[in-house]
Coordinates of C-alpha atoms in Angstrom, one line a residue:
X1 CA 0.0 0.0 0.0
X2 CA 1.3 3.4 -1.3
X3 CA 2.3 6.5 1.1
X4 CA -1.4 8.3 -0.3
X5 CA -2.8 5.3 0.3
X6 CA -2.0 5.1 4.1
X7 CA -2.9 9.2 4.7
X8 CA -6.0 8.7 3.5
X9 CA -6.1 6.1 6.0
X10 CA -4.4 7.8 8.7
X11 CA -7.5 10.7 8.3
X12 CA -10.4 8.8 8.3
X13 CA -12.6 8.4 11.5
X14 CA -14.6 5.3 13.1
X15 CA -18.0 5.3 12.9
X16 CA -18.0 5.2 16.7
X17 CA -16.5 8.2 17.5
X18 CA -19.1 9.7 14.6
X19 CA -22.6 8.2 16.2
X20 CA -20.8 10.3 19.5
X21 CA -21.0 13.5 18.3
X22 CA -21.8 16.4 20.4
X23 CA -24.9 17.1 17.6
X24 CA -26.0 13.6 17.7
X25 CA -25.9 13.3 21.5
X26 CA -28.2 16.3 21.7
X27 CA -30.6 15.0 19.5
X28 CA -30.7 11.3 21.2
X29 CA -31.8 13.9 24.3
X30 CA -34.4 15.4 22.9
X31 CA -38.2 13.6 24.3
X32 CA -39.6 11.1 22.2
X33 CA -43.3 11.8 22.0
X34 CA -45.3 8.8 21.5
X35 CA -49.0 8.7 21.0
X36 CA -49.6 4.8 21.8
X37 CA -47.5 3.1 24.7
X38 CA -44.5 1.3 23.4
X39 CA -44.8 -2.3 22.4
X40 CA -43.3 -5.0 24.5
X41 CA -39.7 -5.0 24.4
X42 CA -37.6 -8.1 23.1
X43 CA -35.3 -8.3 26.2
X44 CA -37.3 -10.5 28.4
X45 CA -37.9 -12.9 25.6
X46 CA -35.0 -13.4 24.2
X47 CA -32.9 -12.6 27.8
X48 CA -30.3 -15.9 26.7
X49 CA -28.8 -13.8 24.3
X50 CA -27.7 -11.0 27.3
X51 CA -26.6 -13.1 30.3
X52 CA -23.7 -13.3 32.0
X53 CA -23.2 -17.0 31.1
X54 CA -22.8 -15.9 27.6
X55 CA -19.9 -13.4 28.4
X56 CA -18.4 -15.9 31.1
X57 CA -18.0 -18.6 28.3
X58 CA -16.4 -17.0 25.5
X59 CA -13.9 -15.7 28.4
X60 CA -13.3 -19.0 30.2
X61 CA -12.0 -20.2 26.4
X62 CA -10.1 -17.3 25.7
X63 CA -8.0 -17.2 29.1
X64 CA -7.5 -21.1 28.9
X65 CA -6.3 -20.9 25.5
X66 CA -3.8 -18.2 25.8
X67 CA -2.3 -19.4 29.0
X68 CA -1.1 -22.2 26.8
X69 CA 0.3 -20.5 24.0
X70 CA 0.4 -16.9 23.1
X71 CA -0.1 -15.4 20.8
X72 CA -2.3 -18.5 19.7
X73 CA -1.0 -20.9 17.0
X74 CA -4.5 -22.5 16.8
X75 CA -7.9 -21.4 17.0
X76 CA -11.5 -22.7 17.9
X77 CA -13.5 -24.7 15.5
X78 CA -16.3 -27.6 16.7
X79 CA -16.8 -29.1 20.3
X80 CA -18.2 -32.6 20.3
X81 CA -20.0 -34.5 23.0
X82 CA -18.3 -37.9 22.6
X83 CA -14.9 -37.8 21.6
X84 CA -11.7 -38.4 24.2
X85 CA -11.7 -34.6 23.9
X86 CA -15.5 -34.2 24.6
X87 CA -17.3 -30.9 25.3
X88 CA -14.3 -29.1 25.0
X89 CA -13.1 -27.3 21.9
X90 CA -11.2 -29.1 18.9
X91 CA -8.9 -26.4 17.7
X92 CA -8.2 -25.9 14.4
X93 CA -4.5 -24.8 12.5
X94 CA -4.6 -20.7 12.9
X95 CA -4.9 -20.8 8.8
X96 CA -8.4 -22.2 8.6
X97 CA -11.0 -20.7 7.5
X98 CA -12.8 -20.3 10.7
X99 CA -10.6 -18.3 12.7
X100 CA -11.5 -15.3 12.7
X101 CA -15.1 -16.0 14.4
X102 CA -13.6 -16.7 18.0
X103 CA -11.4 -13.1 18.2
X104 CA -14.9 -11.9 16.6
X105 CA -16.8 -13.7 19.5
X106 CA -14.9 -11.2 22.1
X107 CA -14.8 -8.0 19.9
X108 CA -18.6 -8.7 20.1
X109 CA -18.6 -8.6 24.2
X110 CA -15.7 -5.5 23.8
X111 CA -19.1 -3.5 21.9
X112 CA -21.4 -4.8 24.6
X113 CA -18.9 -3.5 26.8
X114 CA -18.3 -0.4 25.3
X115 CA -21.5 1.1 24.2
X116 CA -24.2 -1.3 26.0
X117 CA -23.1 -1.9 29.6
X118 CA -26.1 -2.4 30.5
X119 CA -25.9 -5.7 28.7
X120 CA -23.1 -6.9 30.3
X121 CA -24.2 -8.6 33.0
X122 CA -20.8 -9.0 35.8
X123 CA -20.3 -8.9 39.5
X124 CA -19.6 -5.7 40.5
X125 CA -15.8 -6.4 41.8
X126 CA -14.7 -6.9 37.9
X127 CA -16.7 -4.4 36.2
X128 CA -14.0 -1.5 36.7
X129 CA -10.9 -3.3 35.5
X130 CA -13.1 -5.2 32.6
X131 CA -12.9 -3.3 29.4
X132 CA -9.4 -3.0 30.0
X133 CA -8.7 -6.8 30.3
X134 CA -11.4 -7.3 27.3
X135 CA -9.4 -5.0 25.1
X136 CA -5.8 -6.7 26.0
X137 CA -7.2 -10.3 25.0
X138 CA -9.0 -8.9 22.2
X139 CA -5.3 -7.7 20.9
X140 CA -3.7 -10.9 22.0
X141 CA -5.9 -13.1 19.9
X142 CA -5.9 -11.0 16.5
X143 CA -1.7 -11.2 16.4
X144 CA -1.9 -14.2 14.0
X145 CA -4.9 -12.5 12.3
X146 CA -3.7 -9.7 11.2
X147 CA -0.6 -11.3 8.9
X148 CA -3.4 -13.1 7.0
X149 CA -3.9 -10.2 5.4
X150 CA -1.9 -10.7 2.2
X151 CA -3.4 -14.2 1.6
X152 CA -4.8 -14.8 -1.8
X153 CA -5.3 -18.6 -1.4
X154 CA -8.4 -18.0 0.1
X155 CA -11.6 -16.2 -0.4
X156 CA -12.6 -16.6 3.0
X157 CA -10.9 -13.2 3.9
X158 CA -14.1 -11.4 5.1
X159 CA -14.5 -14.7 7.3
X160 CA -11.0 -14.5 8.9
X161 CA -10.3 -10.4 9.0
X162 CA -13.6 -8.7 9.2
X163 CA -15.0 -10.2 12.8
X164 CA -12.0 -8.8 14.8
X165 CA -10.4 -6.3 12.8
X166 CA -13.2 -4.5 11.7
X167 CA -14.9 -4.1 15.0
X168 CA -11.1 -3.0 16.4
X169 CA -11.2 -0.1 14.0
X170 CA -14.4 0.8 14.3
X171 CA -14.7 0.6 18.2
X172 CA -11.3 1.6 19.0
X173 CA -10.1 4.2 15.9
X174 CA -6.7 1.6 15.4
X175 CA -5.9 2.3 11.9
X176 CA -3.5 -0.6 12.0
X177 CA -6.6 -2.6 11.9
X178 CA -8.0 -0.6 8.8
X179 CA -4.9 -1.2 6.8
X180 CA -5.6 -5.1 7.8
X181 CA -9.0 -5.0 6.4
X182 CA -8.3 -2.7 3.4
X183 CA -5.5 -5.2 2.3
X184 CA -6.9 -8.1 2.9
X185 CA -9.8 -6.3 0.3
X186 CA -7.0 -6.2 -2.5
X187 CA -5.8 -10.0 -1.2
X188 CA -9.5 -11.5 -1.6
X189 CA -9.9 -9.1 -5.1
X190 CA -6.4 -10.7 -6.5
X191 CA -9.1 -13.9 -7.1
X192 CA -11.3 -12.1 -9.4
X193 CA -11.4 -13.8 -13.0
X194 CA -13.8 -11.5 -15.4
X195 CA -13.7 -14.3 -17.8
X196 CA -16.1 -16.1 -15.1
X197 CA -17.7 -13.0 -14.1
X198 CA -17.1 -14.1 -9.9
X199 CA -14.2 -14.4 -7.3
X200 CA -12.5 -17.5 -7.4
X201 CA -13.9 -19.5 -3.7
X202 CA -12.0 -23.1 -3.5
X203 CA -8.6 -23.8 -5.6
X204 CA -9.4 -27.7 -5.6
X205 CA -12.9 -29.6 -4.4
X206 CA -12.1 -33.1 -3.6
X207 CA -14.4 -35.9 -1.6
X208 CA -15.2 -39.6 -2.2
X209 CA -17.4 -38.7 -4.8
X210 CA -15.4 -36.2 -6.9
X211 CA -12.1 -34.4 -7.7
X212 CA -11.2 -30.8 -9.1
X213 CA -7.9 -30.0 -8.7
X214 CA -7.1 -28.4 -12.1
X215 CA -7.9 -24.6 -11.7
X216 CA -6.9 -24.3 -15.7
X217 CA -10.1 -26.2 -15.9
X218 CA -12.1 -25.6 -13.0
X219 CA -13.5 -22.8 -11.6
X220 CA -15.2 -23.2 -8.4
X221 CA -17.5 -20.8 -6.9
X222 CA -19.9 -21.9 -3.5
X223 CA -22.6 -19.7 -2.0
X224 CA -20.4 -19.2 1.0
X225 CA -19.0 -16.5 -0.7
X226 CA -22.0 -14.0 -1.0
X227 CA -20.7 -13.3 3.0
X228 CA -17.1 -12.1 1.8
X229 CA -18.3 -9.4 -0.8
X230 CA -19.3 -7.1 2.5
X231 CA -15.2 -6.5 3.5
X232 CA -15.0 -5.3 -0.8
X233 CA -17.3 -2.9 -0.4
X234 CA -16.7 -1.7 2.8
X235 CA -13.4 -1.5 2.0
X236 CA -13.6 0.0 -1.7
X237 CA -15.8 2.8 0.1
X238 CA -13.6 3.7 2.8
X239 CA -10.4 4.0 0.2
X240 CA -12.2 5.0 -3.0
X241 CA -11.7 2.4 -4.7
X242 CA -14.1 1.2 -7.2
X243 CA -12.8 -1.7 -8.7
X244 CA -13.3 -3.8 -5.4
X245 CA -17.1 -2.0 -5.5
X246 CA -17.5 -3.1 -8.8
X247 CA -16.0 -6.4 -8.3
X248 CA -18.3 -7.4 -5.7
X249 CA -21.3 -6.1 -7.4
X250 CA -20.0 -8.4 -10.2
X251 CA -19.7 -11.5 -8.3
X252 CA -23.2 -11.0 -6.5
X253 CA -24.9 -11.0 -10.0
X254 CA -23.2 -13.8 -11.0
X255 CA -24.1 -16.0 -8.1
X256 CA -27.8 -14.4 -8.6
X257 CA -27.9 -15.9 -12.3
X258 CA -26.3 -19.2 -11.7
X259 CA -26.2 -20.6 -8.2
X260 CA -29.8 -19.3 -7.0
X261 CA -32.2 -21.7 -8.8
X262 CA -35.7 -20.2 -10.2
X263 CA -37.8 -21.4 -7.2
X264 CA -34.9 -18.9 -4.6
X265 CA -33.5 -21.9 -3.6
X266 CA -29.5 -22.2 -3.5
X267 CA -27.1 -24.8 -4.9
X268 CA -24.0 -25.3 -3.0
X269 CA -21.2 -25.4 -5.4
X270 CA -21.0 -24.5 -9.1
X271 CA -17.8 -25.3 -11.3
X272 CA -17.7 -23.4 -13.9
X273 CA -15.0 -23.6 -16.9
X274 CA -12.0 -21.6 -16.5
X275 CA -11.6 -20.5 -20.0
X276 CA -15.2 -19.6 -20.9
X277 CA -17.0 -19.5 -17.6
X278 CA -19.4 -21.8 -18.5
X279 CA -21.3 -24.1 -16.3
X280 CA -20.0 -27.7 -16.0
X281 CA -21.6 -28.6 -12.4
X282 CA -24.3 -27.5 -10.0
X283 CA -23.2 -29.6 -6.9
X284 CA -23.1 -29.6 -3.5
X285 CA -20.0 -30.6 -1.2
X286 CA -22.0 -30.1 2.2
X287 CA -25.4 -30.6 1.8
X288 CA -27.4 -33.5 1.4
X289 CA -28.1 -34.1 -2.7
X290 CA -26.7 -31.6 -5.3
X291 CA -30.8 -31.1 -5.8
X292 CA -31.4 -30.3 -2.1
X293 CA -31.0 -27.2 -0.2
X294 CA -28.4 -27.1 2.6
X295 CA -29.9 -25.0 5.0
X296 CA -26.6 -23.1 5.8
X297 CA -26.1 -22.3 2.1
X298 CA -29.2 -21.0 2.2
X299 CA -28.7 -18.6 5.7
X300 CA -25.6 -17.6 4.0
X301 CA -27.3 -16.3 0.6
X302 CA -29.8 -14.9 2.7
X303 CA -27.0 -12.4 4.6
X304 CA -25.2 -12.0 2.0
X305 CA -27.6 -10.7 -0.7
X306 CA -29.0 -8.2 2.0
X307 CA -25.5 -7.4 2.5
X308 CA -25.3 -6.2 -0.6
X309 CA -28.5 -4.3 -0.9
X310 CA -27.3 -2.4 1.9
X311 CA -24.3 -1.3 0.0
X312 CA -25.8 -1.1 -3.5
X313 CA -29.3 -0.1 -2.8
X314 CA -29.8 -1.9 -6.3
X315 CA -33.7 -3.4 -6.6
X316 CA -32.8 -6.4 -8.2
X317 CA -30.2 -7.4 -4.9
X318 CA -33.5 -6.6 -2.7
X319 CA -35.9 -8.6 -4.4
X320 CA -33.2 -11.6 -3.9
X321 CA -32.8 -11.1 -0.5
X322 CA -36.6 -10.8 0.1
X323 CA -37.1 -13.9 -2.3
X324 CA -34.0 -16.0 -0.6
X325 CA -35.2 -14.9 2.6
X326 CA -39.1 -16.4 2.2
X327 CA -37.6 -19.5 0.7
X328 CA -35.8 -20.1 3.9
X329 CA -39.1 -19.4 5.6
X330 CA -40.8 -21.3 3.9
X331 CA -38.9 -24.6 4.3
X332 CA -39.4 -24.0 8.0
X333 CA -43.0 -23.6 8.4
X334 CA -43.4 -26.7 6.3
X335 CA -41.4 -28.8 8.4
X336 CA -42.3 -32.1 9.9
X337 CA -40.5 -32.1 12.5
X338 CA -42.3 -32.2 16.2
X339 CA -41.1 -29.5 17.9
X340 CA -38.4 -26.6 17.4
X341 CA -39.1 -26.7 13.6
X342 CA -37.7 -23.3 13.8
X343 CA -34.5 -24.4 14.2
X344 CA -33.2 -25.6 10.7
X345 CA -32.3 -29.1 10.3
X346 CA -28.8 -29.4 8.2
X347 CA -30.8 -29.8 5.1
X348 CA -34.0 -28.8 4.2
X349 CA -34.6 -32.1 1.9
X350 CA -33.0 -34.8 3.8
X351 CA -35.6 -37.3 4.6
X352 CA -36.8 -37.5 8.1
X353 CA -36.3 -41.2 8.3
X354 CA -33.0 -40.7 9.1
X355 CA -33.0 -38.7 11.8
X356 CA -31.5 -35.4 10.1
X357 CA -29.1 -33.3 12.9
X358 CA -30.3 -29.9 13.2
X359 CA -28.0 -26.8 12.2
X360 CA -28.1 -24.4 14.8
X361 CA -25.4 -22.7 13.1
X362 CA -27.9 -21.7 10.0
X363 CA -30.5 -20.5 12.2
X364 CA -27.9 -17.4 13.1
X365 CA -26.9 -16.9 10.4
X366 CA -30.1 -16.8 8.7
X367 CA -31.6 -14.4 11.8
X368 CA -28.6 -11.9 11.1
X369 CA -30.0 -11.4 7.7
X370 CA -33.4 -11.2 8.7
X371 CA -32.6 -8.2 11.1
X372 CA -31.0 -6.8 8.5
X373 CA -33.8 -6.7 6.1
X374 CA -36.0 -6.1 8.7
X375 CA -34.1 -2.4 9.1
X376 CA -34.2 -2.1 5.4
X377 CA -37.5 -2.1 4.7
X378 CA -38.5 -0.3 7.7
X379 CA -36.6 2.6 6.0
X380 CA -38.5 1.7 2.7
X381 CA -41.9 2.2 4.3
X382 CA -42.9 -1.6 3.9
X383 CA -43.2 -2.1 7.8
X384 CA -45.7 -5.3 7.5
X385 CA -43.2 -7.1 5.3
X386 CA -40.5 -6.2 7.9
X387 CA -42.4 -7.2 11.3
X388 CA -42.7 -10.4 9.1
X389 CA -39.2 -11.2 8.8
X390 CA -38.2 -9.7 12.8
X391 CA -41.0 -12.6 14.0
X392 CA -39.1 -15.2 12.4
X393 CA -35.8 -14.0 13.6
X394 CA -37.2 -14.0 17.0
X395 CA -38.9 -17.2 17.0
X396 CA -35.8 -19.1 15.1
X397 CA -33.6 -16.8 18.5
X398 CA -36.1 -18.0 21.0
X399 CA -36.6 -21.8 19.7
X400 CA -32.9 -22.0 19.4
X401 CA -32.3 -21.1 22.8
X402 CA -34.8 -23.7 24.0
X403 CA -33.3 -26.6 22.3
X404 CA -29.7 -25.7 21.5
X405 CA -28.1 -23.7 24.6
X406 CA -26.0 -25.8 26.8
X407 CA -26.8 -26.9 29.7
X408 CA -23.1 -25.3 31.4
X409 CA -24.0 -22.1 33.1
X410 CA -20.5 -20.6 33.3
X411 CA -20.2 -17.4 36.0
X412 CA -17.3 -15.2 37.3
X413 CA -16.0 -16.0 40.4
X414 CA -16.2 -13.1 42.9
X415 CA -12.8 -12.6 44.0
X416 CA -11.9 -13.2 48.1
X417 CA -10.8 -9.7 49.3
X418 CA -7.5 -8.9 48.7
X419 CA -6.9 -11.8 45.9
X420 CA -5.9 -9.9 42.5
X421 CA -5.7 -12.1 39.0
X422 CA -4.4 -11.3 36.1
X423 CA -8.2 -12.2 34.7
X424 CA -11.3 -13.2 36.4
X425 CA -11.8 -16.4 36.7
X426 CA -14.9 -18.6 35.3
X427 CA -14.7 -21.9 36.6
X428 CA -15.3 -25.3 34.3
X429 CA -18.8 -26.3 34.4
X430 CA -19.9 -29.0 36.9
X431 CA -19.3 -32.7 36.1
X432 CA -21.1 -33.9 32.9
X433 CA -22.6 -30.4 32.5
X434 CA -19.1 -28.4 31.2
X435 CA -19.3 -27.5 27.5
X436 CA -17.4 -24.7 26.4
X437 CA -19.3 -22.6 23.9
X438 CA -22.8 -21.5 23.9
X439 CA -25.1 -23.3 21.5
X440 CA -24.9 -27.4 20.7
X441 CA -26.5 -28.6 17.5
X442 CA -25.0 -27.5 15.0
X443 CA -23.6 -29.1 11.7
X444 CA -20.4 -28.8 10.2
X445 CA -20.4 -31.3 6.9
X446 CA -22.6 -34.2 7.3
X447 CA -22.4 -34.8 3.2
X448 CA -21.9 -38.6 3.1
X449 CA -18.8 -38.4 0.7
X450 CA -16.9 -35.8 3.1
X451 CA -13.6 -37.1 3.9
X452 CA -14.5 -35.4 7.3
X453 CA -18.1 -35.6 8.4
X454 CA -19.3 -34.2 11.9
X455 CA -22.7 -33.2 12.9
X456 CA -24.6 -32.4 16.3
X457 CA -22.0 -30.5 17.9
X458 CA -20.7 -26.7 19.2
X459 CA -19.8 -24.7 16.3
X460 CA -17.3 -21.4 16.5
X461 CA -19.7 -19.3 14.1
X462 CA -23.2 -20.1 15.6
X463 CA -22.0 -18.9 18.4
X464 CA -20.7 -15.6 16.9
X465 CA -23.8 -15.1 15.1
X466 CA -25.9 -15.7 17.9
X467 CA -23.9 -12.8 19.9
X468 CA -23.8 -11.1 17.0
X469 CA -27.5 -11.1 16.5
X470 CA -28.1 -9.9 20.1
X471 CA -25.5 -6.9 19.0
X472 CA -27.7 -6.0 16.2
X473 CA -30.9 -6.0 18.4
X474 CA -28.9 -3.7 20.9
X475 CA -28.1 -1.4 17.6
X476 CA -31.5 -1.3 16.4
X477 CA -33.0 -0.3 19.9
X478 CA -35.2 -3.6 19.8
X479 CA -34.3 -4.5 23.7

């Protein structure tokens, strides 16, 4: 990155230190005149996404972890419930693609902390040192992060930078941080082929079914990827630059024309030809049948299209979200299953005789996009289409909660008087109750060619998503 490159940098503001501005605090102090009582407020209801065992079990990981190496060569991924490492996290090589959703995990609590105390629920002896001690493990786990940002064998780069080092510019102003994400913008755009018209997601696809290993010939693209095109824009906006705008804009039509089928439901993986970007295959590689719908793909299209909308404000990007969106709806209100049929099971079409594993992880994804588009057409006047889509998001929050959060109830410790630590201290959960993260059932790959199938455990993201969802509630004034 040039020397003009980095002033421009160096001069912009976070959009924290904006939303406090002396003009905007005065008008958030001027009375609100209502002419009906306030409806009910989601905070009772959805209370499991604001406790304290929340907060005390993304802490109780992050201490553990560190005191063992730091900074951290590996990172969170799954937790199972019956392997010789059971209810404790697997970890992952720092390189994979999931990494960046656990330093993203506390970066969500350092917001909480920050701008909605009164979510974070703490005994009173660690509240004044807290934010402090947040902030410093925050740091610590983002060291390995932030020299990802020059990767371009991975398109996963909104994944890996954007959770932590995002939220670390815009909460704390570090324009370290914004260089991170602004170059990891140019890494992910480096993968860009116009021949194909889209951003290049895996370099080789291979299970016990097939094998693409040739990226002459192959040209793979997965709905995952509509999630990435958020860190181009914002990125391309903050520097100027319109070829990672354009880019983005680019792949999200392509995946609109070729990976959404007509009926709004989503294939997982496409291959297209290298040369002439046409389609060879319509796949999947973690879903049931390369007919069915794999719920996650499907929470994943639904973010990322309203991602874009917000960014483009381009109809055709709203009516997909909309239209991805009431798919996914659908397929829930038309399930079988007996109870919690809010919570998606890993695949919408994967017969019920065989007892499916539910995907908790696609339920929060899914409800992050639904808030979204719930915001968005509140500001376009269509407020009976958006209460539509915030009642899903709060039942798929509320079932969720009832079937999927663990049964660990993690708490600080109130310190003796006169005992200091270098961190408070959350104890392991009681015998045959510890689990480390926050929501079970979830489903990683159950695909029955994966050379790595694993279902019906902890995953890292669904339980960023589900903080992050309670985030966006906080921004939208909801609890």
């Amino acid at each position: 990155m040039g020397s003009a490159q980095e002033n421009k940098l160096e001069n912009l503001t976070p959009a924290s230190s904006v939303a406090s501005s002396p003009d905007v605090a005065a008008e958030k102090q001027k009375p609100i005149l209502r002419s009906q009582p306030a409806p009910p407020r989601l905070g009772v209801e959805l209370s499991e996404l604001f406790t304290e065992n929340v907060v005390a079990k993304i802490w109780r990981v992050a201490v553990r972890e560190l005191e063992k190496q730091n900074p951290p060569t590996h990172y969170p991924e799954y937790i199972t419930t019956t392997s010789p490492n059971a209810n404790y996290y697997t970890l992952r090589e720092a390189d994979f693609w999931t990494c960046g959703f656990f330093p993203g995990s506390l970066y969500a609590l350092l917001e909480r902390c920050m701008k909605y105390p009164q979510f974070l629920p703490l005994p009173a002896a660690h509240r004044p040192a807290f934010q402090k001690q947040l902030l410093k493990l925050c740091r610590d786990w983002v060291v390995p992060i932030r020299a990802m940002d020059t990767r371009t064998d991975t398109h996963d780069m909104s994944f890996i930078i954007q959770p932590a080092l995002r939220m670390d510019w815009e909460l704390t102003g570090n324009h370290e941080s914004l260089k991170n994400v602004v170059t990891a913008a140019e890494s992910l755009a480096s993968r860009y082929d116009e021949r194909v018209g889209a951003i290049r997601s895996w370099d080789q696809a291979v299970n016990y079914r097939y094998s693409f290993t040739d990226m002459e010939k192959d040209y793979l693209v997965i709905i995952d990827s509509m999630c990435n095109l958020d860190l181009l824009y914002f990125a391309g906006h903050q520097t100027g630059n319109q070829k990672l705008i354009d880019i983005a804009t680019t792949h999200a039509n392509t995946v609109l024309k070729t990976i959404v089928r007509d009926d709004w439901s989503t294939y997982h993986l496409l291959n297209f030809d290298a040369k002439t970007g046409e389609i060879k295959n319509q796949l999947t590689n973690q879903g049931y049948r390369d007919w069915s719908t794999w719920s996650r793909g499907q929470a994943w299209a639904v973010l990322g299209f309203t991602q874009t909308y917000t960014w483009t404000h381009d109809p055709v990007f709203l009516n997909a979200a909309i239209s991805v969106s009431k798919y996914f709806i659908s397929r829930l209100a038309s399930s079988k299953v007996d109870a919690h049929s809010y919570v998606p099971l890993w695949d919408f079409d994967a017969p019920l005789d065989t007892s499916p594993p539910w995907d908790s992880s696609a339920g929060m994804i899914a409800v992050n996009g639904f808030l979204l588009l719930h915001q968005i057409l509140i500001s376009e006047h269509q407020a009976d289409e958006a209460t539509e889509f915030l009642d899903v998001a709060v039942r798929i929050m509320r079932e969720t909660t009832e079937l999927a959060l663990s049964r660990d109830r993690a708490k600080f410790e109130v310190p003796l008087d006169g005992r200091k630590e270098e961190y408070p201290v959350v104890k392991d959960g009681e015998d045959g109750k510890h689990f480390d993260g926050i929501l079970m059932h979830a489903t990683a790959n159950n695909n029955e060619d994966a050379h790595k199938r694993y279902w019906d455990h902890g995953l890292v993201y669904a339980d960023y998503y589900f903080l992050e969802a309670g985030n966006k509630l906080m921004r939208m004034g909801l609890v």
